[in-house]
Amino acid sequence: MSFPTTFAREPAQTAQAKPFILPFAAPPGPDTWLFGQMYGNTTGAYSNRRNFYAAGQGLHFGLDLSAPCGTEIVALGDGVVVGADGPWGSAPHNLLINHENGWMSMYGHLLETPKLKAGDRVRQGQVVALSGDPDSTCHSRPHLHLEIRDAKNTKFVNPINLIDADWDTLALVGQFGRGFERDLAAPRQWQTLYDQPDGLRGGPFLNEYHEPWPPAFPFR
Ligand SMILES: [Zn+2]
């Protein structure tokens, strides 16, 4: 017997093609990399909104991808290096690439200063840096913090809307966050991978909730 072809095919993709690839050449897994923290209104960003994330309206304004120190990071797309170890956050080392399509990618918490300089051209998939650990220990929380910013460097956007990958499956394992912070006054707001606000540099907090869940802990 044969199956009707109308049942054998998934509906045609209507979404616009995403311009970027994942920042690792290796497939995800416990020995390579896993999706650690989502972009946006996460519980981790909420509790650190007034320190680490104040520049991006209290959002986690990138993705965290857990990986052992020294994992090779590849460029999301063709572009030109803006600089290495610039004033772009995510210590101890970082790299900013302008993709000349309206977007820049920023790779943070790197192991060492990338061996690239401003003006170098890179190709999509080219190794550009090695992943590190914000604490420089390589055992406390080694991960790549990956941001996508507009070309004017005024706005952070959700990378999963621009990087072609199976994000729904990636989000099932490996997370060190506890999902998204809830405002009980608007409990369905910003609760999915895809529905997250852009972050304007220096804009007001988006998550200064009156009825947060999980609850706020007192700031000193
Ligand atoms: Zn991060």
PDB file of C-alpha atoms and ligand atoms in Angstrom:
ATOM      1  CA  MET A   1       0.000   0.000   0.000  1.00  0.00           C
ATOM      2  CA  SER A   2       1.050   3.589  -0.364  1.00  0.00           C
ATOM      3  CA  PHE A   3       0.320   6.623   1.741  1.00  0.00           C
ATOM      4  CA  PRO A   4      -1.395   9.628   0.258  1.00  0.00           C
ATOM      5  CA  THR A   5       1.252  12.246  -0.348  1.00  0.00           C
ATOM      6  CA  THR A   6      -0.928  14.916   1.217  1.00  0.00           C
ATOM      7  CA  PHE A   7      -0.377  13.196   4.598  1.00  0.00           C
ATOM      8  CA  ALA A   8       3.331  12.582   4.092  1.00  0.00           C
ATOM      9  CA  ARG A   9       4.385  16.190   3.828  1.00  0.00           C
ATOM     10  CA  GLU A  10       4.486  18.917   6.403  1.00  0.00           C
ATOM     11  CA  PRO A  11       2.910  22.254   5.583  1.00  0.00           C
ATOM     12  CA  ALA A  12       5.133  24.517   3.509  1.00  0.00           C
ATOM     13  CA  GLN A  13       7.349  26.835   5.539  1.00  0.00           C
ATOM     14  CA  THR A  14       5.948  30.307   5.358  1.00  0.00           C
ATOM     15  CA  ALA A  15       8.381  31.947   7.785  1.00  0.00           C
ATOM     16  CA  GLN A  16      11.106  34.128   6.288  1.00  0.00           C
ATOM     17  CA  ALA A  17      14.503  32.470   5.963  1.00  0.00           C
ATOM     18  CA  LYS A  18      16.785  33.216   8.904  1.00  0.00           C
ATOM     19  CA  PRO A  19      20.145  34.678   7.821  1.00  0.00           C
ATOM     20  CA  PHE A  20      22.403  33.198  10.510  1.00  0.00           C
ATOM     21  CA  ILE A  21      23.770  29.801  11.589  1.00  0.00           C
ATOM     22  CA  LEU A  22      24.559  28.486  15.076  1.00  0.00           C
ATOM     23  CA  PRO A  23      27.867  29.684  16.590  1.00  0.00           C
ATOM     24  CA  PHE A  24      29.226  26.124  16.937  1.00  0.00           C
ATOM     25  CA  ALA A  25      30.139  23.705  14.148  1.00  0.00           C
ATOM     26  CA  ALA A  26      29.546  20.621  16.349  1.00  0.00           C
ATOM     27  CA  PRO A  27      26.021  19.327  17.023  1.00  0.00           C
ATOM     28  CA  PRO A  28      24.641  19.939  20.546  1.00  0.00           C
ATOM     29  CA  GLY A  29      25.271  17.392  23.296  1.00  0.00           C
ATOM     30  CA  PRO A  30      26.716  16.959  26.792  1.00  0.00           C
ATOM     31  CA  ASP A  31      30.307  16.939  25.475  1.00  0.00           C
ATOM     32  CA  THR A  32      29.871  19.858  23.074  1.00  0.00           C
ATOM     33  CA  TRP A  33      27.288  22.522  23.900  1.00  0.00           C
ATOM     34  CA  LEU A  34      23.746  22.938  25.203  1.00  0.00           C
ATOM     35  CA  PHE A  35      21.222  25.786  25.297  1.00  0.00           C
ATOM     36  CA  GLY A  36      21.701  27.291  28.773  1.00  0.00           C
ATOM     37  CA  GLN A  37      19.546  30.406  28.998  1.00  0.00           C
ATOM     38  CA  MET A  38      17.023  31.974  26.690  1.00  0.00           C
ATOM     39  CA  TYR A  39      16.800  35.589  25.547  1.00  0.00           C
ATOM     40  CA  GLY A  40      14.414  38.027  27.195  1.00  0.00           C
ATOM     41  CA  ASN A  41      12.274  38.091  30.285  1.00  0.00           C
ATOM     42  CA  THR A  42      14.035  35.212  32.082  1.00  0.00           C
ATOM     43  CA  THR A  43      13.922  34.597  35.832  1.00  0.00           C
ATOM     44  CA  GLY A  44      17.711  35.032  35.924  1.00  0.00           C
ATOM     45  CA  ALA A  45      17.519  38.417  34.221  1.00  0.00           C
ATOM     46  CA  TYR A  46      14.696  39.512  36.492  1.00  0.00           C
ATOM     47  CA  SER A  47      16.694  38.844  39.656  1.00  0.00           C
ATOM     48  CA  ASN A  48      19.787  40.568  38.185  1.00  0.00           C
ATOM     49  CA  ARG A  49      17.929  43.346  36.349  1.00  0.00           C
ATOM     50  CA  ARG A  50      19.489  46.180  38.317  1.00  0.00           C
ATOM     51  CA  ASN A  51      23.076  45.021  37.891  1.00  0.00           C
ATOM     52  CA  PHE A  52      24.102  42.773  34.969  1.00  0.00           C
ATOM     53  CA  TYR A  53      21.118  43.553  32.771  1.00  0.00           C
ATOM     54  CA  ALA A  54      20.318  47.205  33.486  1.00  0.00           C
ATOM     55  CA  ALA A  55      21.777  48.261  30.092  1.00  0.00           C
ATOM     56  CA  GLY A  56      19.136  46.193  28.270  1.00  0.00           C
ATOM     57  CA  GLN A  57      15.970  47.157  30.126  1.00  0.00           C
ATOM     58  CA  GLY A  58      16.353  44.317  32.619  1.00  0.00           C
ATOM     59  CA  LEU A  59      16.221  41.600  29.945  1.00  0.00           C
ATOM     60  CA  HIS A  60      18.735  38.823  29.367  1.00  0.00           C
ATOM     61  CA  PHE A  61      19.690  40.484  26.094  1.00  0.00           C
ATOM     62  CA  GLY A  62      21.443  37.481  24.531  1.00  0.00           C
ATOM     63  CA  LEU A  63      21.487  33.687  24.510  1.00  0.00           C
ATOM     64  CA  ASP A  64      23.664  31.576  26.797  1.00  0.00           C
ATOM     65  CA  LEU A  65      25.095  28.430  25.251  1.00  0.00           C
ATOM     66  CA  SER A  66      26.880  26.191  27.769  1.00  0.00           C
ATOM     67  CA  ALA A  67      30.143  24.763  26.416  1.00  0.00           C
ATOM     68  CA  PRO A  68      33.475  23.565  27.803  1.00  0.00           C
ATOM     69  CA  CYS A  69      36.211  26.208  27.729  1.00  0.00           C
ATOM     70  CA  GLY A  70      38.094  26.168  24.448  1.00  0.00           C
ATOM     71  CA  THR A  71      35.114  25.148  22.293  1.00  0.00           C
ATOM     72  CA  GLU A  72      35.532  26.684  18.849  1.00  0.00           C
ATOM     73  CA  ILE A  73      33.039  29.448  18.044  1.00  0.00           C
ATOM     74  CA  VAL A  74      32.138  30.170  14.435  1.00  0.00           C
ATOM     75  CA  ALA A  75      30.826  33.374  12.848  1.00  0.00           C
ATOM     76  CA  LEU A  76      27.029  33.459  12.506  1.00  0.00           C
ATOM     77  CA  GLY A  77      27.385  34.971   9.054  1.00  0.00           C
ATOM     78  CA  ASP A  78      29.753  36.737   6.679  1.00  0.00           C
ATOM     79  CA  GLY A  79      30.932  40.065   8.033  1.00  0.00           C
ATOM     80  CA  VAL A  80      33.635  42.449   9.140  1.00  0.00           C
ATOM     81  CA  VAL A  81      35.226  42.442  12.593  1.00  0.00           C
ATOM     82  CA  VAL A  82      34.376  45.616  14.526  1.00  0.00           C
ATOM     83  CA  GLY A  83      36.873  44.726  17.222  1.00  0.00           C
ATOM     84  CA  ALA A  84      38.053  42.299  19.886  1.00  0.00           C
ATOM     85  CA  ASP A  85      37.995  43.079  23.616  1.00  0.00           C
ATOM     86  CA  GLY A  86      35.971  46.257  23.070  1.00  0.00           C
ATOM     87  CA  PRO A  87      33.539  48.006  25.458  1.00  0.00           C
ATOM     88  CA  TRP A  88      30.729  45.554  24.736  1.00  0.00           C
ATOM     89  CA  GLY A  89      30.442  43.750  28.054  1.00  0.00           C
ATOM     90  CA  SER A  90      30.595  40.004  28.765  1.00  0.00           C
ATOM     91  CA  ALA A  91      34.057  39.866  30.347  1.00  0.00           C
ATOM     92  CA  PRO A  92      36.775  38.632  30.237  1.00  0.00           C
ATOM     93  CA  HIS A  93      36.994  38.760  26.397  1.00  0.00           C
ATOM     94  CA  ASN A  94      34.576  39.582  23.598  1.00  0.00           C
ATOM     95  CA  LEU A  95      34.263  39.950  19.835  1.00  0.00           C
ATOM     96  CA  LEU A  96      31.889  42.086  17.740  1.00  0.00           C
ATOM     97  CA  ILE A  97      31.196  41.363  14.049  1.00  0.00           C
ATOM     98  CA  ASN A  98      29.169  43.583  11.696  1.00  0.00           C
ATOM     99  CA  HIS A  99      27.301  41.416   9.187  1.00  0.00           C
ATOM    100  CA  GLU A 100      26.400  44.352   6.952  1.00  0.00           C
ATOM    101  CA  ASN A 101      22.777  43.184   6.756  1.00  0.00           C
ATOM    102  CA  GLY A 102      21.587  45.472   9.545  1.00  0.00           C
ATOM    103  CA  TRP A 103      22.821  43.187  12.337  1.00  0.00           C
ATOM    104  CA  MET A 104      25.930  42.716  14.436  1.00  0.00           C
ATOM    105  CA  SER A 105      26.807  39.652  16.536  1.00  0.00           C
ATOM    106  CA  MET A 106      28.622  39.858  19.862  1.00  0.00           C
ATOM    107  CA  TYR A 107      30.397  36.821  21.344  1.00  0.00           C
ATOM    108  CA  GLY A 108      31.091  37.154  25.068  1.00  0.00           C
ATOM    109  CA  HIS A 109      32.839  35.506  28.023  1.00  0.00           C
ATOM    110  CA  LEU A 110      35.565  34.275  25.639  1.00  0.00           C
ATOM    111  CA  LEU A 111      38.591  32.301  26.820  1.00  0.00           C
ATOM    112  CA  GLU A 112      41.175  34.654  25.320  1.00  0.00           C
ATOM    113  CA  THR A 113      41.461  37.709  23.075  1.00  0.00           C
ATOM    114  CA  PRO A 114      40.326  36.609  19.611  1.00  0.00           C
ATOM    115  CA  LYS A 115      43.114  36.563  17.017  1.00  0.00           C
ATOM    116  CA  LEU A 116      41.219  38.977  14.762  1.00  0.00           C
ATOM    117  CA  LYS A 117      41.430  42.741  14.441  1.00  0.00           C
ATOM    118  CA  ALA A 118      39.065  45.495  13.369  1.00  0.00           C
ATOM    119  CA  GLY A 119      38.449  45.376   9.630  1.00  0.00           C
ATOM    120  CA  ASP A 120      39.205  41.659   9.152  1.00  0.00           C
ATOM    121  CA  ARG A 121      36.626  39.981   6.918  1.00  0.00           C
ATOM    122  CA  VAL A 122      35.160  36.714   8.183  1.00  0.00           C
ATOM    123  CA  ARG A 123      33.041  34.101   6.456  1.00  0.00           C
ATOM    124  CA  GLN A 124      29.970  32.369   7.839  1.00  0.00           C
ATOM    125  CA  GLY A 125      31.147  29.261   9.724  1.00  0.00           C
ATOM    126  CA  GLN A 126      34.737  30.456  10.129  1.00  0.00           C
ATOM    127  CA  VAL A 127      36.263  29.822  13.573  1.00  0.00           C
ATOM    128  CA  VAL A 128      36.584  33.264  15.188  1.00  0.00           C
ATOM    129  CA  ALA A 129      37.048  32.643  18.923  1.00  0.00           C
ATOM    130  CA  LEU A 130      37.197  30.107  21.763  1.00  0.00           C
ATOM    131  CA  SER A 131      34.487  29.907  24.406  1.00  0.00           C
ATOM    132  CA  GLY A 132      35.339  30.678  28.016  1.00  0.00           C
ATOM    133  CA  ASP A 133      33.828  31.357  31.430  1.00  0.00           C
ATOM    134  CA  PRO A 134      32.781  34.720  32.931  1.00  0.00           C
ATOM    135  CA  ASP A 135      34.481  33.684  36.161  1.00  0.00           C
ATOM    136  CA  SER A 136      37.662  32.620  34.274  1.00  0.00           C
ATOM    137  CA  THR A 137      37.636  29.299  36.105  1.00  0.00           C
ATOM    138  CA  CYS A 138      36.362  27.051  33.301  1.00  0.00           C
ATOM    139  CA  HIS A 139      34.397  25.030  35.851  1.00  0.00           C
ATOM    140  CA  SER A 140      31.925  27.450  37.450  1.00  0.00           C
ATOM    141  CA  ARG A 141      29.683  28.402  34.510  1.00  0.00           C
ATOM    142  CA  PRO A 142      31.503  28.109  31.188  1.00  0.00           C
ATOM    143  CA  HIS A 143      29.294  29.399  28.384  1.00  0.00           C
ATOM    144  CA  LEU A 144      29.098  31.631  25.357  1.00  0.00           C
ATOM    145  CA  HIS A 145      26.908  34.711  25.777  1.00  0.00           C
ATOM    146  CA  LEU A 146      25.736  35.544  22.255  1.00  0.00           C
ATOM    147  CA  GLU A 147      23.967  38.775  21.321  1.00  0.00           C
ATOM    148  CA  ILE A 148      22.504  40.144  18.130  1.00  0.00           C
ATOM    149  CA  ARG A 149      22.421  43.942  18.021  1.00  0.00           C
ATOM    150  CA  ASP A 150      21.281  46.370  15.369  1.00  0.00           C
ATOM    151  CA  ALA A 151      24.054  47.994  13.297  1.00  0.00           C
ATOM    152  CA  LYS A 152      23.742  51.265  15.237  1.00  0.00           C
ATOM    153  CA  ASN A 153      24.384  49.376  18.498  1.00  0.00           C
ATOM    154  CA  THR A 154      21.241  50.785  20.112  1.00  0.00           C
ATOM    155  CA  LYS A 155      19.044  47.678  20.275  1.00  0.00           C
ATOM    156  CA  PHE A 156      19.294  44.021  21.269  1.00  0.00           C
ATOM    157  CA  VAL A 157      16.999  41.477  19.597  1.00  0.00           C
ATOM    158  CA  ASN A 158      16.049  37.852  20.164  1.00  0.00           C
ATOM    159  CA  PRO A 159      18.740  35.799  18.371  1.00  0.00           C
ATOM    160  CA  ILE A 160      16.497  32.783  17.858  1.00  0.00           C
ATOM    161  CA  ASN A 161      14.440  34.773  15.374  1.00  0.00           C
ATOM    162  CA  LEU A 162      17.553  35.253  13.194  1.00  0.00           C
ATOM    163  CA  ILE A 163      19.514  31.983  13.700  1.00  0.00           C
ATOM    164  CA  ASP A 164      18.354  28.931  11.781  1.00  0.00           C
ATOM    165  CA  ALA A 165      18.112  26.025  14.268  1.00  0.00           C
ATOM    166  CA  ASP A 166      15.563  23.723  15.896  1.00  0.00           C
ATOM    167  CA  TRP A 167      15.141  25.963  18.934  1.00  0.00           C
ATOM    168  CA  ASP A 168      12.070  24.174  20.287  1.00  0.00           C
ATOM    169  CA  THR A 169      14.054  20.939  20.619  1.00  0.00           C
ATOM    170  CA  LEU A 170      17.202  22.686  21.890  1.00  0.00           C
ATOM    171  CA  ALA A 171      15.121  24.333  24.635  1.00  0.00           C
ATOM    172  CA  LEU A 172      14.064  20.942  26.025  1.00  0.00           C
ATOM    173  CA  VAL A 173      17.449  20.134  27.601  1.00  0.00           C
ATOM    174  CA  GLY A 174      20.394  21.877  29.204  1.00  0.00           C
ATOM    175  CA  GLN A 175      18.785  24.975  30.665  1.00  0.00           C
ATOM    176  CA  PHE A 176      20.197  26.481  33.823  1.00  0.00           C
ATOM    177  CA  GLY A 177      17.404  29.031  34.137  1.00  0.00           C
ATOM    178  CA  ARG A 178      13.902  28.394  35.378  1.00  0.00           C
ATOM    179  CA  GLY A 179      12.074  29.791  32.409  1.00  0.00           C
ATOM    180  CA  PHE A 180      10.506  33.223  32.201  1.00  0.00           C
ATOM    181  CA  GLU A 181       9.626  35.653  34.962  1.00  0.00           C
ATOM    182  CA  ARG A 182       5.908  36.217  35.251  1.00  0.00           C
ATOM    183  CA  ASP A 183       4.051  39.425  36.015  1.00  0.00           C
ATOM    184  CA  LEU A 184       0.934  38.175  37.760  1.00  0.00           C
ATOM    185  CA  ALA A 185      -0.847  41.313  36.548  1.00  0.00           C
ATOM    186  CA  ALA A 186      -0.205  40.132  32.946  1.00  0.00           C
ATOM    187  CA  PRO A 187       0.628  36.452  33.382  1.00  0.00           C
ATOM    188  CA  ARG A 188       0.770  35.503  29.704  1.00  0.00           C
ATOM    189  CA  GLN A 189       3.147  38.290  28.677  1.00  0.00           C
ATOM    190  CA  TRP A 190       6.580  37.215  27.305  1.00  0.00           C
ATOM    191  CA  GLN A 191       6.303  33.557  28.282  1.00  0.00           C
ATOM    192  CA  THR A 192       7.568  31.837  25.133  1.00  0.00           C
ATOM    193  CA  LEU A 193      10.912  31.445  23.370  1.00  0.00           C
ATOM    194  CA  TYR A 194       9.755  33.580  20.468  1.00  0.00           C
ATOM    195  CA  ASP A 195       7.600  36.254  22.056  1.00  0.00           C
ATOM    196  CA  GLN A 196      10.171  38.487  23.763  1.00  0.00           C
ATOM    197  CA  PRO A 197      10.649  42.257  23.548  1.00  0.00           C
ATOM    198  CA  ASP A 198      13.593  44.046  21.925  1.00  0.00           C
ATOM    199  CA  GLY A 199      15.879  45.738  24.454  1.00  0.00           C
ATOM    200  CA  LEU A 200      16.729  49.391  23.907  1.00  0.00           C
ATOM    201  CA  ARG A 201      20.132  50.386  25.237  1.00  0.00           C
ATOM    202  CA  GLY A 202      19.621  52.537  28.327  1.00  0.00           C
ATOM    203  CA  GLY A 203      15.827  52.306  28.160  1.00  0.00           C
ATOM    204  CA  PRO A 204      13.612  51.921  31.226  1.00  0.00           C
ATOM    205  CA  PHE A 205      13.192  48.517  32.879  1.00  0.00           C
ATOM    206  CA  LEU A 206      10.590  46.325  31.214  1.00  0.00           C
ATOM    207  CA  ASN A 207      10.356  43.901  34.144  1.00  0.00           C
ATOM    208  CA  GLU A 208       9.936  46.100  37.227  1.00  0.00           C
ATOM    209  CA  TYR A 209       6.854  44.029  38.092  1.00  0.00           C
ATOM    210  CA  HIS A 210       4.561  44.786  41.027  1.00  0.00           C
ATOM    211  CA  GLU A 211       3.472  41.159  41.298  1.00  0.00           C
ATOM    212  CA  PRO A 212       6.463  39.081  40.113  1.00  0.00           C
ATOM    213  CA  TRP A 213       6.551  35.293  40.084  1.00  0.00           C
ATOM    214  CA  PRO A 214       8.872  33.798  41.245  1.00  0.00           C
ATOM    215  CA  PRO A 215       8.946  36.544  43.918  1.00  0.00           C
ATOM    216  CA  ALA A 216      11.596  39.252  44.028  1.00  0.00           C
ATOM    217  CA  PHE A 217      14.351  38.965  46.593  1.00  0.00           C
ATOM    218  CA  PRO A 218      15.253  42.162  48.443  1.00  0.00           C
ATOM    219  CA  PHE A 219      17.997  44.304  46.924  1.00  0.00           C
ATOM    220  CA  ARG A 220      20.548  45.799  49.207  1.00  0.00           C
TER     221      ARG A 220
HETATM  222 ZN    ZN B   1      24.161  35.626  29.032  1.00  0.00          ZN
END
